């Protein structure tokens, strides 16, 4: 990211806090560090960006990524199970085949230099994010439990009544 910030018209926005903050501040003196954000301020901060670079290999699902996708950002992610669950690389995000700074830099650079591509990926990401609404997620969990035999089919009818407010 620091190489991008040196030779391209970008201003990194680092949302949140963590142990890497001093290291990032030393390398990105012109970056915006928001600290911890939640609710509307978080939504505004994410939506004000153009690209999300989330190199985490350990995030189990990718709520940060999904929030960015819902805001219409192009996303750059590592090859990881959470990435595969969220994007199809090249269609609604970009997947880094190797998690190295040079690979991430190349992918982000390609988005900075090609605004039409960046916007197209962001629009596709927004559409993809709609698959992850509460109803869709609850249905997927319930289907899995039913396939495992842990929940009888009748529970689906009960859940739909609760969601509809008829409980």
PDB file of C-alpha atoms in Angstrom:
ATOM      1  CA  UNK A   1       0.000   0.000   0.000  1.00  0.00           C
ATOM      2  CA  UNK A   2       2.823   2.408   0.754  1.00  0.00           C
ATOM      3  CA  UNK A   3       4.226   1.922  -2.787  1.00  0.00           C
ATOM      4  CA  UNK A   4       0.816   2.776  -4.238  1.00  0.00           C
ATOM      5  CA  UNK A   5       0.471   5.836  -2.049  1.00  0.00           C
ATOM      6  CA  UNK A   6       3.877   7.099  -3.235  1.00  0.00           C
ATOM      7  CA  UNK A   7       3.196   7.107  -6.980  1.00  0.00           C
ATOM      8  CA  UNK A   8      -0.589   7.078  -7.502  1.00  0.00           C
ATOM      9  CA  UNK A   9      -3.316   9.531  -6.530  1.00  0.00           C
ATOM     10  CA  UNK A  10      -4.607   7.410  -3.626  1.00  0.00           C
ATOM     11  CA  UNK A  11      -5.136   8.123   0.033  1.00  0.00           C
ATOM     12  CA  UNK A  12      -5.427   4.972   2.124  1.00  0.00           C
ATOM     13  CA  UNK A  13      -8.160   4.858   4.762  1.00  0.00           C
ATOM     14  CA  UNK A  14      -7.472   2.501   7.658  1.00  0.00           C
ATOM     15  CA  UNK A  15     -10.663   1.735   9.566  1.00  0.00           C
ATOM     16  CA  UNK A  16     -10.344   0.191  13.017  1.00  0.00           C
ATOM     17  CA  UNK A  17      -7.531  -0.366  15.442  1.00  0.00           C
ATOM     18  CA  UNK A  18      -5.113  -3.191  15.946  1.00  0.00           C
ATOM     19  CA  UNK A  19      -1.555  -4.226  16.657  1.00  0.00           C
ATOM     20  CA  UNK A  20      -0.331  -3.222  13.165  1.00  0.00           C
ATOM     21  CA  UNK A  21      -1.451   0.406  13.580  1.00  0.00           C
ATOM     22  CA  UNK A  22       1.976   1.844  14.592  1.00  0.00           C
ATOM     23  CA  UNK A  23       3.637  -0.058  11.738  1.00  0.00           C
ATOM     24  CA  UNK A  24       1.039   1.272   9.259  1.00  0.00           C
ATOM     25  CA  UNK A  25       1.278   4.843  10.555  1.00  0.00           C
ATOM     26  CA  UNK A  26       5.056   4.789  10.073  1.00  0.00           C
ATOM     27  CA  UNK A  27       4.680   3.659   6.453  1.00  0.00           C
ATOM     28  CA  UNK A  28       1.552   5.620   5.522  1.00  0.00           C
ATOM     29  CA  UNK A  29       1.955   9.105   7.023  1.00  0.00           C
ATOM     30  CA  UNK A  30      -0.709  10.586   4.704  1.00  0.00           C
ATOM     31  CA  UNK A  31      -3.290   7.865   5.359  1.00  0.00           C
ATOM     32  CA  UNK A  32      -6.507   8.523   7.237  1.00  0.00           C
ATOM     33  CA  UNK A  33      -6.740   6.466  10.426  1.00  0.00           C
ATOM     34  CA  UNK A  34     -10.338   6.484  11.662  1.00  0.00           C
ATOM     35  CA  UNK A  35      -9.933   4.379  14.769  1.00  0.00           C
ATOM     36  CA  UNK A  36     -12.845   2.181  15.832  1.00  0.00           C
ATOM     37  CA  UNK A  37     -16.110   2.946  14.036  1.00  0.00           C
ATOM     38  CA  UNK A  38     -19.560   1.361  14.252  1.00  0.00           C
ATOM     39  CA  UNK A  39     -23.018   1.944  12.848  1.00  0.00           C
ATOM     40  CA  UNK A  40     -23.597   4.912  10.546  1.00  0.00           C
ATOM     41  CA  UNK A  41     -20.064   6.360  10.850  1.00  0.00           C
ATOM     42  CA  UNK A  42     -18.647   2.987   9.803  1.00  0.00           C
ATOM     43  CA  UNK A  43     -21.049   2.764   6.871  1.00  0.00           C
ATOM     44  CA  UNK A  44     -20.151   6.281   5.712  1.00  0.00           C
ATOM     45  CA  UNK A  45     -16.426   5.612   5.996  1.00  0.00           C
ATOM     46  CA  UNK A  46     -16.627   2.376   4.004  1.00  0.00           C
ATOM     47  CA  UNK A  47     -18.900   3.892   1.346  1.00  0.00           C
ATOM     48  CA  UNK A  48     -16.477   6.810   0.887  1.00  0.00           C
ATOM     49  CA  UNK A  49     -13.769   4.462  -0.398  1.00  0.00           C
ATOM     50  CA  UNK A  50     -13.255   3.033  -3.890  1.00  0.00           C
ATOM     51  CA  UNK A  51     -11.432  -0.227  -3.133  1.00  0.00           C
ATOM     52  CA  UNK A  52     -11.206  -2.575  -0.165  1.00  0.00           C
ATOM     53  CA  UNK A  53      -7.925  -4.414   0.264  1.00  0.00           C
ATOM     54  CA  UNK A  54      -8.492  -7.131   2.857  1.00  0.00           C
ATOM     55  CA  UNK A  55      -5.462  -9.431   2.913  1.00  0.00           C
ATOM     56  CA  UNK A  56      -6.649 -11.476   5.920  1.00  0.00           C
ATOM     57  CA  UNK A  57      -6.128 -15.203   5.554  1.00  0.00           C
ATOM     58  CA  UNK A  58      -7.785 -15.930   8.899  1.00  0.00           C
ATOM     59  CA  UNK A  59     -11.126 -14.149   8.676  1.00  0.00           C
ATOM     60  CA  UNK A  60     -13.687 -16.937   8.804  1.00  0.00           C
ATOM     61  CA  UNK A  61     -16.484 -15.383   6.748  1.00  0.00           C
ATOM     62  CA  UNK A  62     -15.696 -11.875   5.677  1.00  0.00           C
ATOM     63  CA  UNK A  63     -18.212  -9.440   7.164  1.00  0.00           C
ATOM     64  CA  UNK A  64     -15.820  -6.568   6.475  1.00  0.00           C
ATOM     65  CA  UNK A  65     -15.637  -7.639   2.849  1.00  0.00           C
ATOM     66  CA  UNK A  66     -19.388  -8.151   2.578  1.00  0.00           C
ATOM     67  CA  UNK A  67     -20.042  -4.656   4.002  1.00  0.00           C
ATOM     68  CA  UNK A  68     -17.651  -3.176   1.428  1.00  0.00           C
ATOM     69  CA  UNK A  69     -19.322  -5.131  -1.362  1.00  0.00           C
ATOM     70  CA  UNK A  70     -22.752  -3.903  -0.244  1.00  0.00           C
ATOM     71  CA  UNK A  71     -21.356  -0.360  -0.437  1.00  0.00           C
ATOM     72  CA  UNK A  72     -20.292  -0.932  -4.054  1.00  0.00           C
ATOM     73  CA  UNK A  73     -16.540  -1.156  -3.504  1.00  0.00           C
ATOM     74  CA  UNK A  74     -14.252  -3.250  -5.661  1.00  0.00           C
ATOM     75  CA  UNK A  75     -12.623  -5.796  -3.344  1.00  0.00           C
ATOM     76  CA  UNK A  76      -9.158  -7.341  -3.441  1.00  0.00           C
ATOM     77  CA  UNK A  77      -8.855 -10.506  -1.358  1.00  0.00           C
ATOM     78  CA  UNK A  78      -6.472 -13.405  -0.751  1.00  0.00           C
ATOM     79  CA  UNK A  79      -7.084 -16.925  -1.955  1.00  0.00           C
ATOM     80  CA  UNK A  80      -8.933 -18.295   1.081  1.00  0.00           C
ATOM     81  CA  UNK A  81     -12.184 -20.128   1.860  1.00  0.00           C
ATOM     82  CA  UNK A  82     -13.850 -16.870   2.945  1.00  0.00           C
ATOM     83  CA  UNK A  83     -12.974 -15.330  -0.426  1.00  0.00           C
ATOM     84  CA  UNK A  84     -14.422 -18.264  -2.359  1.00  0.00           C
ATOM     85  CA  UNK A  85     -17.665 -17.961  -0.377  1.00  0.00           C
ATOM     86  CA  UNK A  86     -18.048 -14.296  -1.359  1.00  0.00           C
ATOM     87  CA  UNK A  87     -16.660 -13.597  -4.830  1.00  0.00           C
ATOM     88  CA  UNK A  88     -15.951 -15.060  -8.237  1.00  0.00           C
ATOM     89  CA  UNK A  89     -12.580 -13.525  -9.061  1.00  0.00           C
ATOM     90  CA  UNK A  90     -12.717 -11.159 -11.993  1.00  0.00           C
ATOM     91  CA  UNK A  91     -16.513 -10.895 -11.887  1.00  0.00           C
ATOM     92  CA  UNK A  92     -17.314  -9.210  -8.564  1.00  0.00           C
ATOM     93  CA  UNK A  93     -13.892  -8.843  -6.967  1.00  0.00           C
ATOM     94  CA  UNK A  94     -10.241  -9.724  -7.450  1.00  0.00           C
ATOM     95  CA  UNK A  95      -8.496 -12.641  -5.799  1.00  0.00           C
ATOM     96  CA  UNK A  96      -4.759 -12.538  -5.117  1.00  0.00           C
ATOM     97  CA  UNK A  97      -3.368 -15.925  -6.168  1.00  0.00           C
ATOM     98  CA  UNK A  98      -0.359 -15.329  -3.917  1.00  0.00           C
ATOM     99  CA  UNK A  99      -0.601 -13.301  -0.745  1.00  0.00           C
ATOM    100  CA  UNK A 100       2.434 -11.117  -1.330  1.00  0.00           C
ATOM    101  CA  UNK A 101       2.655  -7.331  -1.208  1.00  0.00           C
ATOM    102  CA  UNK A 102       3.654  -7.212  -4.892  1.00  0.00           C
ATOM    103  CA  UNK A 103       0.569  -9.168  -5.978  1.00  0.00           C
ATOM    104  CA  UNK A 104      -1.756  -6.994  -3.892  1.00  0.00           C
ATOM    105  CA  UNK A 105      -0.066  -3.860  -5.200  1.00  0.00           C
ATOM    106  CA  UNK A 106      -0.536  -5.003  -8.792  1.00  0.00           C
ATOM    107  CA  UNK A 107      -4.222  -5.755  -8.301  1.00  0.00           C
ATOM    108  CA  UNK A 108      -4.985  -2.479  -6.506  1.00  0.00           C
ATOM    109  CA  UNK A 109      -2.920  -0.558  -9.066  1.00  0.00           C
ATOM    110  CA  UNK A 110      -4.970  -2.124 -11.879  1.00  0.00           C
ATOM    111  CA  UNK A 111      -8.151  -0.822 -10.224  1.00  0.00           C
ATOM    112  CA  UNK A 112      -6.762   2.661  -9.606  1.00  0.00           C
ATOM    113  CA  UNK A 113      -5.658   2.971 -13.230  1.00  0.00           C
ATOM    114  CA  UNK A 114      -8.904   1.545 -14.680  1.00  0.00           C
ATOM    115  CA  UNK A 115     -11.837   3.389 -13.052  1.00  0.00           C
ATOM    116  CA  UNK A 116     -14.423   1.774 -15.363  1.00  0.00           C
ATOM    117  CA  UNK A 117     -13.234  -1.689 -14.332  1.00  0.00           C
ATOM    118  CA  UNK A 118     -13.233  -0.638 -10.672  1.00  0.00           C
ATOM    119  CA  UNK A 119     -16.816   0.650 -10.941  1.00  0.00           C
ATOM    120  CA  UNK A 120     -17.988  -2.481 -12.789  1.00  0.00           C
ATOM    121  CA  UNK A 121     -16.502  -4.754 -10.132  1.00  0.00           C
ATOM    122  CA  UNK A 122     -18.066  -2.605  -7.401  1.00  0.00           C
ATOM    123  CA  UNK A 123     -21.509  -2.742  -9.027  1.00  0.00           C
ATOM    124  CA  UNK A 124     -21.245  -6.515  -9.439  1.00  0.00           C
ATOM    125  CA  UNK A 125     -20.068  -6.806  -5.825  1.00  0.00           C
ATOM    126  CA  UNK A 126     -23.149  -4.888  -4.660  1.00  0.00           C
ATOM    127  CA  UNK A 127     -25.406  -7.290  -6.569  1.00  0.00           C
ATOM    128  CA  UNK A 128     -23.565 -10.311  -5.160  1.00  0.00           C
ATOM    129  CA  UNK A 129     -23.866  -8.978  -1.595  1.00  0.00           C
ATOM    130  CA  UNK A 130     -27.656  -9.207  -1.840  1.00  0.00           C
ATOM    131  CA  UNK A 131     -27.360 -13.012  -1.678  1.00  0.00           C
ATOM    132  CA  UNK A 132     -26.312 -12.640   1.944  1.00  0.00           C
ATOM    133  CA  UNK A 133     -29.430 -11.058   3.477  1.00  0.00           C
ATOM    134  CA  UNK A 134     -30.754 -12.403   6.778  1.00  0.00           C
ATOM    135  CA  UNK A 135     -33.449 -14.534   5.122  1.00  0.00           C
ATOM    136  CA  UNK A 136     -30.932 -16.117   2.726  1.00  0.00           C
ATOM    137  CA  UNK A 137     -28.434 -16.799   5.502  1.00  0.00           C
ATOM    138  CA  UNK A 138     -31.072 -18.251   7.836  1.00  0.00           C
ATOM    139  CA  UNK A 139     -32.404 -20.452   5.034  1.00  0.00           C
ATOM    140  CA  UNK A 140     -28.893 -21.744   4.274  1.00  0.00           C
ATOM    141  CA  UNK A 141     -28.236 -22.583   7.936  1.00  0.00           C
ATOM    142  CA  UNK A 142     -31.619 -24.286   8.294  1.00  0.00           C
ATOM    143  CA  UNK A 143     -31.044 -26.325   5.093  1.00  0.00           C
ATOM    144  CA  UNK A 144     -27.710 -27.502   6.445  1.00  0.00           C
ATOM    145  CA  UNK A 145     -29.276 -28.552   9.761  1.00  0.00           C
ATOM    146  CA  UNK A 146     -32.073 -30.343   7.883  1.00  0.00           C
ATOM    147  CA  UNK A 147     -29.573 -32.158   5.662  1.00  0.00           C
ATOM    148  CA  UNK A 148     -27.778 -33.317   8.802  1.00  0.00           C
ATOM    149  CA  UNK A 149     -31.073 -34.500  10.274  1.00  0.00           C
ATOM    150  CA  UNK A 150     -30.734 -32.126  13.217  1.00  0.00           C
ATOM    151  CA  UNK A 151     -33.911 -30.139  12.495  1.00  0.00           C
ATOM    152  CA  UNK A 152     -37.221 -31.508  11.232  1.00  0.00           C
ATOM    153  CA  UNK A 153     -38.862 -29.883   8.216  1.00  0.00           C
ATOM    154  CA  UNK A 154     -41.629 -28.390  10.427  1.00  0.00           C
ATOM    155  CA  UNK A 155     -39.084 -25.976  11.943  1.00  0.00           C
ATOM    156  CA  UNK A 156     -38.944 -24.142   8.617  1.00  0.00           C
ATOM    157  CA  UNK A 157     -42.654 -23.308   8.831  1.00  0.00           C
ATOM    158  CA  UNK A 158     -42.209 -22.054  12.408  1.00  0.00           C
ATOM    159  CA  UNK A 159     -39.207 -19.885  11.374  1.00  0.00           C
ATOM    160  CA  UNK A 160     -41.173 -18.321   8.525  1.00  0.00           C
ATOM    161  CA  UNK A 161     -44.009 -17.437  10.912  1.00  0.00           C
ATOM    162  CA  UNK A 162     -41.552 -15.813  13.313  1.00  0.00           C
ATOM    163  CA  UNK A 163     -39.959 -13.773  10.524  1.00  0.00           C
ATOM    164  CA  UNK A 164     -43.396 -12.741   9.262  1.00  0.00           C
ATOM    165  CA  UNK A 165     -44.404 -11.689  12.805  1.00  0.00           C
ATOM    166  CA  UNK A 166     -47.111 -14.327  13.202  1.00  0.00           C
ATOM    167  CA  UNK A 167     -45.516 -16.216  16.110  1.00  0.00           C
TER     168      UNK A 167
END
